[in-house]
């Protein structure tokens, strides 16, 4: 028997946007575009694997959930899985590989993964959240936009931190269906405060000014026009809203920016890596105020690595085998800074 998780989640998203539009008319444009956004992600002509991903989500079993913890490092859905439920769920979730952002746990108890399915993702996204969370303004009662949210791990954590509404956006067909798989097991534990729209930032109506907090983590260096990205982020914020920006940086002064000639850590879509001081200048030039850098961390091979749930090459393969302080191309190894600013 197939479940209707995706249909139900999309209905809840529509109802959330409809309620929002009654307070903020700019949300009506989102409602107008929503059918196209949701149809495009399921179109086999756009995404060859879309039907298979949908089928994997639809075949996930209905289980009896004992508890859901959105506020722990391992996002946990506690349940007593039968052997058949565990095998079926494991097989279907593995059809949605590679899992890059997490971790997640389906089954077992809160704080114990015995007899559970532990989705050990490529990234320890919980480590990033631990670095960011202490510096945030309270998310309680706030509308939040998570740009480039991947499988939705950080979006769930934002809901766990008390956000009134979280909308995750990311154009990946795979990530969208990974989110729906987790939504299937979370059910209504978050009171349907967490939603996913499978589009990039530039697809959103400009200057919506709907969100109290906007996150852009791991996106800026993929943008050919970083200033356009910053302006688009600013356009989604209410006046006085908070931007949380996390991106790759390099050491240097306010005039230092690395433009990789070809690839950076084997990524061919990395365009600009500024210094922290340069990035502060960019944000100020884009019209943000109260800009501050709250964290700088070198990415380690313990934080990003190959796992059973992501079996392809990972960070260790992208670093110089003789000098881990450099990428395989000879650039400085990945270092990430988190900046917070106000509109």
XYZ file of N, CA, C and O in Angstrom, residues 60-263:
816
model
N 7.461 3.779 1.501
C 7.908 3.712 2.891
C 6.761 3.257 3.788
O 5.630 3.717 3.638
N 7.034 2.363 4.725
C 5.945 1.805 5.535
C 5.415 2.798 6.562
O 6.133 3.697 7.012
N 4.161 2.628 6.900
C 3.565 3.382 8.001
C 3.982 2.692 9.302
O 3.732 1.504 9.474
N 4.641 3.416 10.191
C 5.113 2.825 11.441
C 4.510 3.575 12.619
O 4.028 4.710 12.477
N 4.532 2.961 13.759
C 4.060 3.615 14.984
C 5.228 4.371 15.602
O 6.209 3.768 16.048
N 5.126 5.689 15.593
C 6.209 6.549 16.097
C 5.963 6.835 17.573
O 4.865 7.234 17.971
N 6.991 6.634 18.377
C 6.881 6.877 19.814
C 7.246 8.307 20.193
O 6.677 8.880 21.125
N 8.198 8.885 19.472
C 8.665 10.234 19.809
C 9.491 10.756 18.638
O 10.033 9.971 17.850
N 9.579 12.084 18.532
C 10.409 12.724 17.512
C 11.199 13.826 18.184
O 10.641 14.643 18.917
N 12.503 13.849 17.951
C 13.375 14.871 18.525
C 14.041 15.642 17.398
O 14.940 15.136 16.724
N 13.557 16.872 17.179
C 14.130 17.750 16.159
C 15.224 18.637 16.729
O 15.794 19.448 16.008
N 15.508 18.476 17.994
C 16.451 19.373 18.663
C 17.657 18.608 19.202
O 18.281 19.023 20.165
N 17.975 17.477 18.577
C 19.172 16.735 18.957
C 20.104 16.648 17.761
O 19.678 16.818 16.609
N 21.379 16.391 18.011
C 22.360 16.348 16.932
C 21.975 15.325 15.876
O 22.128 15.570 14.679
N 21.500 14.172 16.319
C 20.963 13.176 15.394
C 19.450 13.339 15.384
O 18.787 13.050 16.376
N 18.917 13.837 14.280
C 17.468 14.048 14.204
C 16.791 12.677 14.279
O 17.002 11.831 13.414
N 16.020 12.456 15.329
C 15.587 11.115 15.676
C 14.072 10.952 15.640
O 13.335 11.759 16.223
N 13.643 9.890 14.954
C 12.261 9.438 14.994
C 12.268 8.110 15.735
O 12.683 7.074 15.197
N 11.872 8.129 17.006
C 11.914 6.927 17.844
C 10.718 6.033 17.524
O 9.581 6.499 17.465
N 11.004 4.747 17.315
C 9.940 3.804 16.981
C 10.458 2.386 17.181
O 11.664 2.141 17.087
N 9.534 1.479 17.443
C 9.878 0.057 17.532
C 9.622 -0.573 16.167
O 8.481 -0.912 15.839
N 10.669 -0.692 15.380
C 10.531 -1.241 14.036
C 10.537 -2.769 14.098
O 11.393 -3.371 14.755
N 9.601 -3.379 13.392
C 9.677 -4.818 13.217
C 10.829 -5.125 12.262
O 11.335 -4.230 11.568
N 11.225 -6.363 12.203
C 12.336 -6.729 11.325
C 11.996 -6.423 9.870
O 12.828 -5.890 9.121
N 10.778 -6.701 9.469
C 10.377 -6.438 8.079
C 10.314 -4.934 7.801
O 10.715 -4.478 6.723
N 9.806 -4.151 8.770
C 9.756 -2.700 8.599
C 11.173 -2.127 8.480
O 11.424 -1.227 7.665
N 12.065 -2.636 9.296
C 13.437 -2.140 9.264
C 14.087 -2.448 7.916
O 14.727 -1.566 7.319
N 13.933 -3.665 7.436
C 14.544 -4.046 6.162
C 13.951 -3.250 5.003
O 14.676 -2.776 4.119
N 12.621 -3.095 5.002
C 11.965 -2.351 3.928
C 12.397 -0.890 3.941
O 12.740 -0.312 2.902
N 12.406 -0.281 5.127
C 12.786 1.132 5.245
C 14.240 1.336 4.846
O 14.562 2.270 4.103
N 15.119 0.469 5.315
C 16.532 0.583 4.971
C 16.733 0.514 3.461
O 17.442 1.341 2.870
N 16.099 -0.444 2.818
C 16.265 -0.608 1.376
C 15.757 0.609 0.609
O 16.409 1.077 -0.346
N 14.613 1.151 1.024
C 14.040 2.297 0.317
C 14.863 3.565 0.540
O 15.077 4.346 -0.390
N 15.330 3.775 1.758
C 16.154 4.953 2.030
C 17.481 4.874 1.268
O 18.014 5.901 0.836
N 17.989 3.678 1.092
C 19.247 3.531 0.343
C 19.047 3.777 -1.149
O 20.005 4.098 -1.860
N 17.811 3.670 -1.619
C 17.533 4.030 -3.008
C 17.584 5.544 -3.220
O 17.585 6.009 -4.364
N 17.621 6.292 -2.120
C 17.723 7.753 -2.187
C 19.155 8.226 -1.909
O 19.367 9.388 -1.591
N 20.116 7.356 -1.996
C 21.520 7.737 -1.830
C 21.997 8.530 -3.057
O 21.445 8.392 -4.136
N 23.025 9.386 -2.863
C 23.816 9.593 -1.648
C 23.156 10.581 -0.687
O 22.585 11.576 -1.099
N 23.254 10.274 0.606
C 22.779 11.156 1.666
C 23.962 12.020 2.113
O 24.928 11.510 2.683
N 23.872 13.322 1.888
C 25.011 14.204 2.159
C 24.867 15.001 3.461
O 25.845 15.246 4.140
N 23.658 15.438 3.808
C 23.479 16.294 4.987
C 22.625 15.580 6.026
O 21.532 15.107 5.735
N 23.091 15.519 7.255
C 22.400 14.836 8.338
C 23.227 14.951 9.609
O 23.966 15.929 9.762
N 23.087 14.040 10.543
C 22.565 12.681 10.464
C 21.102 12.558 10.898
O 20.553 13.431 11.552
N 20.529 11.392 10.541
C 19.154 11.056 10.898
C 19.108 9.659 11.514
O 19.972 8.822 11.227
N 18.096 9.430 12.318
C 17.866 8.096 12.890
C 16.383 7.764 12.811
O 15.538 8.544 13.240
N 16.093 6.606 12.257
C 14.720 6.109 12.190
C 14.660 4.829 13.017
O 15.347 3.852 12.713
N 13.836 4.841 14.070
C 13.732 3.682 14.940
C 14.569 3.838 16.194
O 15.255 4.846 16.385
N 14.509 2.844 17.054
C 15.231 2.914 18.320
C 14.573 3.894 19.269
O 13.393 4.234 19.145
N 15.360 4.381 20.218
C 14.866 5.324 21.215
C 15.645 6.628 21.129
O 16.725 6.668 20.557
N 15.107 7.700 21.688
C 15.833 8.964 21.769
C 17.122 8.710 22.551
O 17.091 8.199 23.666
N 18.237 9.049 21.953
C 19.519 8.876 22.624
C 20.124 7.496 22.478
O 21.211 7.236 23.008
N 19.451 6.599 21.752
C 19.980 5.248 21.552
C 19.642 4.784 20.143
O 18.474 4.814 19.736
N 20.670 4.353 19.394
C 20.423 3.888 18.036
C 20.392 2.365 17.931
O 20.439 1.806 16.841
N 20.280 1.686 19.085
C 20.168 0.236 19.050
C 18.878 -0.164 18.335
O 17.809 0.379 18.608
N 18.991 -1.072 17.391
C 17.869 -1.558 16.575
C 17.310 -0.465 15.658
O 16.206 -0.606 15.134
N 18.051 0.607 15.457
C 17.578 1.713 14.622
C 18.317 1.745 13.294
O 19.369 1.110 13.121
N 17.759 2.501 12.359
C 18.446 2.815 11.112
C 19.131 4.159 11.311
O 18.470 5.173 11.533
N 20.438 4.180 11.276
C 21.211 5.411 11.448
C 21.728 5.851 10.078
O 22.536 5.159 9.459
N 21.211 6.964 9.582
C 21.666 7.502 8.302
C 22.884 8.377 8.587
O 22.773 9.550 8.962
N 24.046 7.769 8.443
C 25.317 8.441 8.708
C 25.729 9.161 7.432
O 26.369 8.593 6.552
N 25.356 10.416 7.338
C 25.536 11.184 6.109
C 26.994 11.604 5.899
O 27.814 11.537 6.813
N 27.278 12.045 4.658
C 28.650 12.495 4.355
C 29.093 13.598 5.303
O 30.220 13.594 5.795
N 28.207 14.549 5.532
C 28.532 15.691 6.383
C 27.978 15.499 7.790
O 26.840 15.064 7.955
N 28.764 15.857 8.783
C 28.263 16.036 10.143
C 27.643 17.435 10.189
O 28.228 18.384 10.714
N 26.439 17.559 9.650
C 25.781 18.872 9.615
C 25.480 19.379 11.012
O 25.304 20.592 11.217
N 25.417 18.460 11.972
C 25.207 18.868 13.363
C 26.377 19.691 13.884
O 26.192 20.582 14.716
N 27.589 19.449 13.380
C 28.739 20.224 13.829
C 28.610 21.683 13.391
O 28.934 22.598 14.150
N 28.151 21.860 12.154
C 27.938 23.234 11.673
C 26.871 23.929 12.510
O 27.032 25.090 12.902
N 25.783 23.214 12.805
C 24.702 23.794 13.602
C 25.201 24.187 14.998
O 24.831 25.225 15.532
N 26.059 23.356 15.580
C 26.639 23.668 16.891
C 27.477 24.945 16.837
O 27.516 25.713 17.804
N 28.131 25.174 15.712
C 28.944 26.388 15.580
C 28.083 27.626 15.386
O 28.435 28.718 15.849
N 26.959 27.463 14.698
C 26.116 28.610 14.340
C 25.150 28.992 15.456
O 24.964 30.175 15.770
N 24.501 27.994 16.063
C 23.378 28.231 16.974
C 23.660 29.222 18.098
O 22.807 30.090 18.370
N 24.818 29.153 18.766
C 25.024 30.075 19.897
C 25.014 31.553 19.519
O 24.823 32.411 20.387
N 25.184 31.841 18.237
C 25.314 33.238 17.810
C 24.028 33.795 17.204
O 23.962 34.982 16.866
N 23.013 32.950 17.050
C 21.767 33.385 16.433
C 20.907 34.155 17.422
O 20.929 33.890 18.621
N 20.119 35.088 16.867
C 19.008 35.589 17.645
C 18.006 34.455 17.799
O 18.032 33.472 17.052
N 17.125 34.553 18.753
C 16.145 33.492 18.977
C 15.322 33.255 17.708
O 14.903 34.190 17.029
N 15.090 31.981 17.398
C 14.245 31.629 16.259
C 12.788 31.436 16.664
O 11.930 31.233 15.802
N 12.508 31.506 17.926
C 11.144 31.250 18.411
C 10.163 32.240 17.789
O 10.336 33.456 17.863
N 9.124 31.680 17.159
C 8.070 32.506 16.580
C 8.450 33.193 15.286
O 7.678 34.011 14.779
N 9.595 32.859 14.709
C 10.062 33.555 13.511
C 9.798 32.733 12.248
O 9.766 31.507 12.279
N 9.606 33.465 11.136
C 9.557 32.830 9.819
C 10.978 32.757 9.283
O 11.685 33.773 9.241
N 11.369 31.576 8.840
C 12.752 31.324 8.458
C 12.814 30.755 7.051
O 12.017 29.879 6.686
N 13.773 31.241 6.271
C 14.064 30.712 4.940
C 15.456 30.100 4.969
O 16.423 30.764 5.350
N 15.559 28.828 4.558
C 16.847 28.141 4.497
C 17.184 27.908 3.030
O 16.601 27.052 2.365
N 18.142 28.689 2.526
C 18.499 28.670 1.102
C 19.562 27.598 0.862
O 20.582 27.561 1.546
N 19.307 26.747 -0.130
C 20.254 25.670 -0.406
C 20.287 24.661 0.721
O 21.350 24.198 1.132
N 19.107 24.289 1.215
C 18.984 23.510 2.440
C 19.246 22.023 2.311
O 19.096 21.292 3.292
N 19.619 21.542 1.101
C 19.949 20.130 0.953
C 18.786 19.231 1.339
O 17.630 19.485 0.995
N 19.077 18.183 2.095
C 18.039 17.227 2.488
C 17.113 17.771 3.566
O 16.130 17.123 3.924
N 17.432 18.953 4.102
C 16.542 19.585 5.073
C 16.976 19.460 6.518
O 16.252 19.912 7.412
N 18.154 18.881 6.774
C 18.575 18.674 8.168
C 18.535 19.978 8.957
O 17.948 20.032 10.051
N 19.165 21.031 8.436
C 19.209 22.279 9.200
C 17.820 22.897 9.326
O 17.507 23.517 10.348
N 16.977 22.724 8.310
C 15.613 23.227 8.410
C 14.850 22.579 9.553
O 14.127 23.247 10.299
N 15.013 21.255 9.695
C 14.381 20.574 10.826
C 14.923 21.105 12.150
O 14.162 21.286 13.110
N 16.236 21.369 12.199
C 16.811 21.889 13.435
C 16.284 23.293 13.744
O 16.109 23.659 14.921
N 16.017 24.087 12.720
C 15.426 25.405 12.926
C 14.030 25.277 13.526
O 13.661 26.038 14.430
N 13.267 24.315 13.018
C 11.949 24.060 13.616
C 12.107 23.598 15.058
O 11.357 24.011 15.949
N 13.102 22.750 15.304
C 13.357 22.285 16.661
C 13.741 23.397 17.604
O 13.503 23.310 18.818
N 14.332 24.459 17.039
C 14.713 25.623 17.847
C 13.561 26.596 18.057
O 13.748 27.651 18.668
N 12.364 26.258 17.527
C 11.182 27.051 17.827
C 10.654 27.938 16.728
O 9.719 28.713 16.956
N 11.224 27.851 15.523
C 10.733 28.702 14.435
C 9.253 28.429 14.173
O 8.793 27.283 14.235
N 8.519 29.490 13.883
C 7.082 29.352 13.606
C 6.848 28.676 12.263
O 5.959 27.828 12.119
N 7.632 29.073 11.259
C 7.549 28.501 9.915
C 8.951 28.420 9.340
O 9.715 29.388 9.431
N 9.302 27.280 8.763
C 10.576 27.118 8.063
C 10.270 26.714 6.633
O 9.533 25.747 6.400
N 10.813 27.456 5.692
C 10.729 27.063 4.289
C 12.146 26.821 3.788
O 12.988 27.718 3.823
N 12.385 25.591 3.363
C 13.668 25.194 2.807
C 13.548 25.282 1.293
O 12.550 24.834 0.716
N 14.560 25.842 0.638
C 14.577 25.815 -0.824
C 15.881 25.204 -1.302
O 16.941 25.430 -0.724
N 15.771 24.385 -2.333
C 16.931 23.765 -2.972
C 16.419 23.121 -4.255
O 15.392 22.433 -4.220
N 17.087 23.303 -5.383
C 16.553 22.788 -6.651
C 16.838 21.313 -6.903
O 16.469 20.795 -7.967
N 17.466 20.611 -5.966
C 17.833 19.216 -6.185
C 16.621 18.292 -6.057
O 15.946 18.274 -5.026
N 16.392 17.497 -7.081
C 15.308 16.516 -7.056
C 15.566 15.454 -5.987
O 14.644 15.049 -5.266
N 16.800 15.004 -5.862
C 17.140 13.994 -4.862
C 16.929 14.534 -3.455
O 16.302 13.866 -2.613
N 17.430 15.738 -3.182
C 17.299 16.305 -1.835
C 15.836 16.506 -1.471
O 15.443 16.310 -0.319
N 15.022 16.906 -2.446
C 13.592 17.098 -2.195
C 12.953 15.800 -1.709
O 12.184 15.791 -0.735
N 13.297 14.709 -2.351
C 12.694 13.432 -1.981
C 13.313 12.863 -0.705
O 12.624 12.151 0.046
N 14.562 13.187 -0.411
C 15.119 12.823 0.892
C 14.364 13.537 2.008
O 14.040 12.929 3.041
N 14.081 14.819 1.803
C 13.284 15.550 2.788
C 11.925 14.875 2.977
O 11.454 14.703 4.116
N 11.285 14.503 1.867
C 9.960 13.882 1.958
C 10.031 12.538 2.683
O 9.090 12.159 3.393
N 11.127 11.818 2.519
C 11.280 10.553 3.242
C 11.333 10.789 4.748
O 10.685 10.073 5.527
N 12.081 11.809 5.160
C 12.139 12.134 6.589
C 10.789 12.673 7.059
O 10.313 12.324 8.149
N 10.146 13.496 6.221
C 8.804 14.012 6.565
C 7.834 12.852 6.808
O 6.995 12.921 7.723
N 7.950 11.807 6.023
C 7.060 10.655 6.188
C 7.103 10.139 7.623
O 6.053 9.826 8.205
N 8.292 10.057 8.184
C 8.428 9.512 9.540
C 8.202 10.562 10.628
O 7.698 10.235 11.698
N 8.562 11.818 10.361
C 8.307 12.889 11.337
C 6.810 13.097 11.501
O 6.325 13.387 12.607
N 6.068 12.937 10.394
C 4.620 13.124 10.464
C 4.254 14.538 10.876
O 4.796 15.501 10.338
N 3.372 14.654 11.847
C 2.907 15.974 12.296
C 3.617 16.425 13.574
O 3.143 17.326 14.272
N 4.756 15.814 13.881
C 5.435 16.132 15.143
C 5.878 17.587 15.221
O 6.046 18.136 16.314
N 6.080 18.230 14.068
C 6.464 19.643 14.048
C 5.266 20.546 13.782
O 5.444 21.736 13.501
N 4.047 19.985 13.849
C 2.831 20.745 13.513
C 2.919 21.345 12.107
O 2.389 22.424 11.851
N 3.580 20.616 11.239
C 3.748 21.031 9.840
C 4.272 22.462 9.719
O 3.758 23.265 8.936
N 5.292 22.737 10.501
C 5.948 24.051 10.428
C 7.124 24.052 9.456
O 7.688 25.110 9.185
N 7.499 22.885 8.927
C 8.696 22.760 8.112
C 8.306 22.348 6.693
O 7.638 21.324 6.501
N 8.730 23.131 5.706
C 8.293 22.925 4.328
C 9.478 22.994 3.373
O 10.531 23.516 3.717
N 9.254 22.489 2.163
C 10.337 22.422 1.176
C 9.794 22.831 -0.189
O 8.797 22.275 -0.657
N 10.455 23.796 -0.812
C 10.123 24.192 -2.181
C 11.352 23.899 -3.041
O 12.427 24.446 -2.778
N 11.239 23.074 -4.070
C 12.411 22.634 -4.832
C 12.837 23.606 -5.926
O 12.793 23.299 -7.125
N 13.281 24.783 -5.505
C 13.715 25.815 -6.450
C 14.961 26.514 -5.913
O 15.225 26.494 -4.714
N 15.730 27.156 -6.796
C 16.838 27.990 -6.336
C 16.330 29.350 -5.881
O 15.194 29.736 -6.160
N 17.181 30.086 -5.203
C 16.800 31.399 -4.681
C 16.307 32.330 -5.776
O 15.325 33.071 -5.585
N 16.967 32.287 -6.931
C 16.614 33.237 -7.992
C 15.228 32.968 -8.578
O 14.688 33.827 -9.293
N 14.622 31.827 -8.282
C 13.272 31.539 -8.774
C 12.188 32.196 -7.919
O 11.040 32.317 -8.354
N 12.550 32.614 -6.704
C 11.565 33.221 -5.811
C 11.201 34.624 -6.275
O 12.019 35.318 -6.891
N 9.976 35.077 -5.986
C 9.632 36.469 -6.267
C 10.602 37.403 -5.546
O 10.933 37.197 -4.374
N 11.078 38.396 -6.241
C 12.026 39.330 -5.637
C 11.337 40.210 -4.598
O 10.156 40.514 -4.696
N 12.112 40.618 -3.624
C 11.659 41.577 -2.608
C 10.383 41.124 -1.898
O 9.500 41.939 -1.606
N 10.302 39.828 -1.609
C 9.122 39.325 -0.910
C 9.041 39.855 0.516
O 7.944 40.057 1.050
N 10.188 40.035 1.149
C 10.262 40.557 2.520
C 9.337 39.782 3.466
O 8.569 40.377 4.223
N 9.470 38.456 3.423
C 8.577 37.604 4.208
C 9.221 36.997 5.443
O 8.514 36.494 6.316
N 10.562 37.042 5.541
C 11.245 36.229 6.531
C 12.002 37.050 7.560
O 12.667 38.032 7.233
N 11.908 36.588 8.805
C 12.625 37.241 9.893
C 14.096 36.832 9.908
O 14.952 37.612 10.323
N 14.370 35.605 9.492
C 15.736 35.102 9.438
C 15.921 34.355 8.127
O 15.067 33.549 7.738
N 17.024 34.625 7.445
C 17.362 33.912 6.212
C 18.745 33.295 6.388
O 19.697 33.977 6.782
N 18.835 32.005 6.102
C 20.103 31.285 6.128
C 20.565 31.017 4.702
O 19.776 30.572 3.859
N 21.846 31.262 4.460
C 22.491 30.822 3.221
C 23.809 30.188 3.641
O 24.789 30.886 3.910
N 23.821 28.867 3.693
C 25.004 28.157 4.187
C 25.515 27.215 3.100
O 24.817 26.302 2.671
N 26.737 27.485 2.639
C 27.336 26.651 1.609
C 26.815 26.926 0.222
O 26.770 26.010 -0.614
N 26.421 28.160 -0.061
C 25.840 28.504 -1.356
C 26.641 29.588 -2.078
O 26.866 29.494 -3.294
N 27.099 30.602 -1.368
C 27.660 31.807 -2.001
C 28.784 31.488 -2.972
O 28.871 32.080 -4.053
N 29.664 30.552 -2.626
C 30.808 30.277 -3.496
C 30.412 29.570 -4.787
O 31.214 29.463 -5.717
N 29.170 29.073 -4.849
C 28.671 28.469 -6.087
C 28.035 29.500 -7.022
O 27.626 29.132 -8.133
N 27.931 30.737 -6.587
C 27.235 31.750 -7.381
C 28.222 32.540 -8.233
O 29.231 33.053 -7.733
N 27.916 32.657 -9.525
C 28.784 33.429 -10.416
C 28.717 34.919 -10.098
O 29.662 35.659 -10.402
N 27.603 35.355 -9.520
C 27.448 36.759 -9.141
C 27.132 36.837 -7.648
O 25.966 36.829 -7.245
N 28.156 36.913 -6.800
C 27.894 36.901 -5.355
C 27.081 38.091 -4.878
O 26.271 37.949 -3.955
N 27.252 39.261 -5.493
C 26.491 40.428 -5.046
C 25.007 40.268 -5.379
O 24.143 40.674 -4.609
N 24.725 39.656 -6.520
C 23.325 39.397 -6.858
C 22.712 38.446 -5.831
O 21.571 38.647 -5.399
N 23.472 37.447 -5.406
C 22.989 36.514 -4.385
C 22.687 37.250 -3.079
O 21.637 37.038 -2.458
N 23.593 38.134 -2.673
C 23.380 38.876 -1.426
C 22.143 39.763 -1.526
O 21.369 39.885 -0.563
N 21.933 40.386 -2.681
C 20.753 41.233 -2.852
C 19.472 40.397 -2.836
O 18.450 40.815 -2.287
N 19.528 39.204 -3.419
C 18.350 38.328 -3.400
C 18.023 37.883 -1.979
O 16.851 37.821 -1.590
N 19.051 37.569 -1.191
C 18.835 37.217 0.211
C 18.201 38.383 0.962
O 17.252 38.207 1.728
N 18.738 39.562 0.715
C 18.232 40.769 1.385
C 16.767 41.017 1.038
O 15.961 41.414 1.901
N 16.407 40.720 -0.215
C 15.034 40.950 -0.657
C 14.013 40.047 0.014
O 12.820 40.353 0.034
N 14.458 38.933 0.572
C 13.542 38.018 1.254
C 13.357 38.359 2.735
O 12.460 37.822 3.385
N 14.200 39.244 3.257
C 14.165 39.591 4.680
C 13.219 40.750 4.965
O 13.130 41.707 4.184
N 12.549 40.691 6.105
C 11.827 41.862 6.608
C 12.845 42.905 7.054
O 14.024 42.596 7.285
N 12.399 44.121 7.184
C 13.278 45.164 7.705
C 13.713 44.801 9.128
O 12.882 44.435 9.966
N 15.012 44.851 9.368
C 15.540 44.466 10.670
C 15.781 42.973 10.805
O 16.234 42.504 11.857
N 15.498 42.207 9.733
C 15.687 40.764 9.769
C 17.164 40.386 9.788
O 18.047 41.210 9.513
N 17.405 39.114 10.093
C 18.771 38.633 10.299
C 19.187 37.672 9.186
O 18.461 36.735 8.866
N 20.372 37.930 8.630
C 20.979 37.033 7.649
C 22.078 36.220 8.316
O 22.910 36.765 9.047
N 22.055 34.909 8.057
C 23.128 34.016 8.506
C 23.795 33.475 7.247
O 23.181 32.727 6.482
N 25.025 33.878 7.033
C 25.750 33.544 5.809
C 26.978 32.715 6.156
O 27.850 33.166 6.910
N 27.046 31.499 5.610
C 28.208 30.645 5.821
C 28.776 30.280 4.455
O 28.038 29.860 3.551
N 30.090 30.458 4.301
C 30.693 30.206 2.998
C 32.177 29.921 3.137
O 32.776 30.155 4.195
N 32.775 29.429 2.060
C 34.208 29.205 2.037
C 34.951 30.536 2.006
O 34.545 31.476 1.302
N 36.035 30.614 2.747
C 36.862 31.825 2.790
C 38.335 31.426 2.712
O 38.695 30.250 2.853
N 39.175 32.423 2.493
C 40.617 32.228 2.550
C 41.202 33.307 3.463
O 40.535 34.295 3.796
N 42.436 33.108 3.869
C 43.120 34.115 4.671
C 43.476 35.308 3.796
O 43.712 35.170 2.589
N 43.525 36.491 4.401
C 43.926 37.673 3.650
C 43.273 38.925 4.171
O 42.514 38.902 5.146
N 43.561 40.045 3.496
C 43.012 41.334 3.898
C 41.731 41.636 3.139
O 41.187 40.772 2.448
N 41.256 42.861 3.256
C 39.960 43.232 2.688
C 39.943 43.207 1.163
O 38.875 43.291 0.556
N 41.116 43.082 0.554
C 41.187 43.043 -0.911
C 41.499 41.649 -1.451
O 41.740 41.501 -2.652
N 41.482 40.649 -0.589
C 41.879 39.301 -0.988
C 40.661 38.464 -1.380
O 39.741 38.269 -0.581
N 40.672 37.989 -2.613
C 39.627 37.095 -3.112
C 40.281 36.059 -4.021
O 41.042 36.427 -4.917
N 40.001 34.788 -3.781
C 40.507 33.722 -4.640
C 39.453 33.379 -5.689
O 38.293 33.123 -5.350
N 39.879 33.381 -6.956
C 39.032 32.943 -8.064
C 39.706 31.712 -8.664
O 40.654 31.855 -9.435
N 39.271 30.511 -8.297
C 39.922 29.309 -8.815
C 39.909 29.269 -10.342
O 38.884 29.581 -10.970
N 41.052 28.898 -10.920
C 41.167 28.904 -12.377
C 40.248 27.867 -13.012
O 39.588 28.134 -14.020
N 40.228 26.670 -12.429
C 39.411 25.602 -12.990
C 38.546 25.005 -11.883
O 37.428 25.441 -11.652
N 39.079 24.042 -11.158
C 38.361 23.407 -10.066
C 38.931 23.828 -8.722
O 40.101 24.215 -8.635
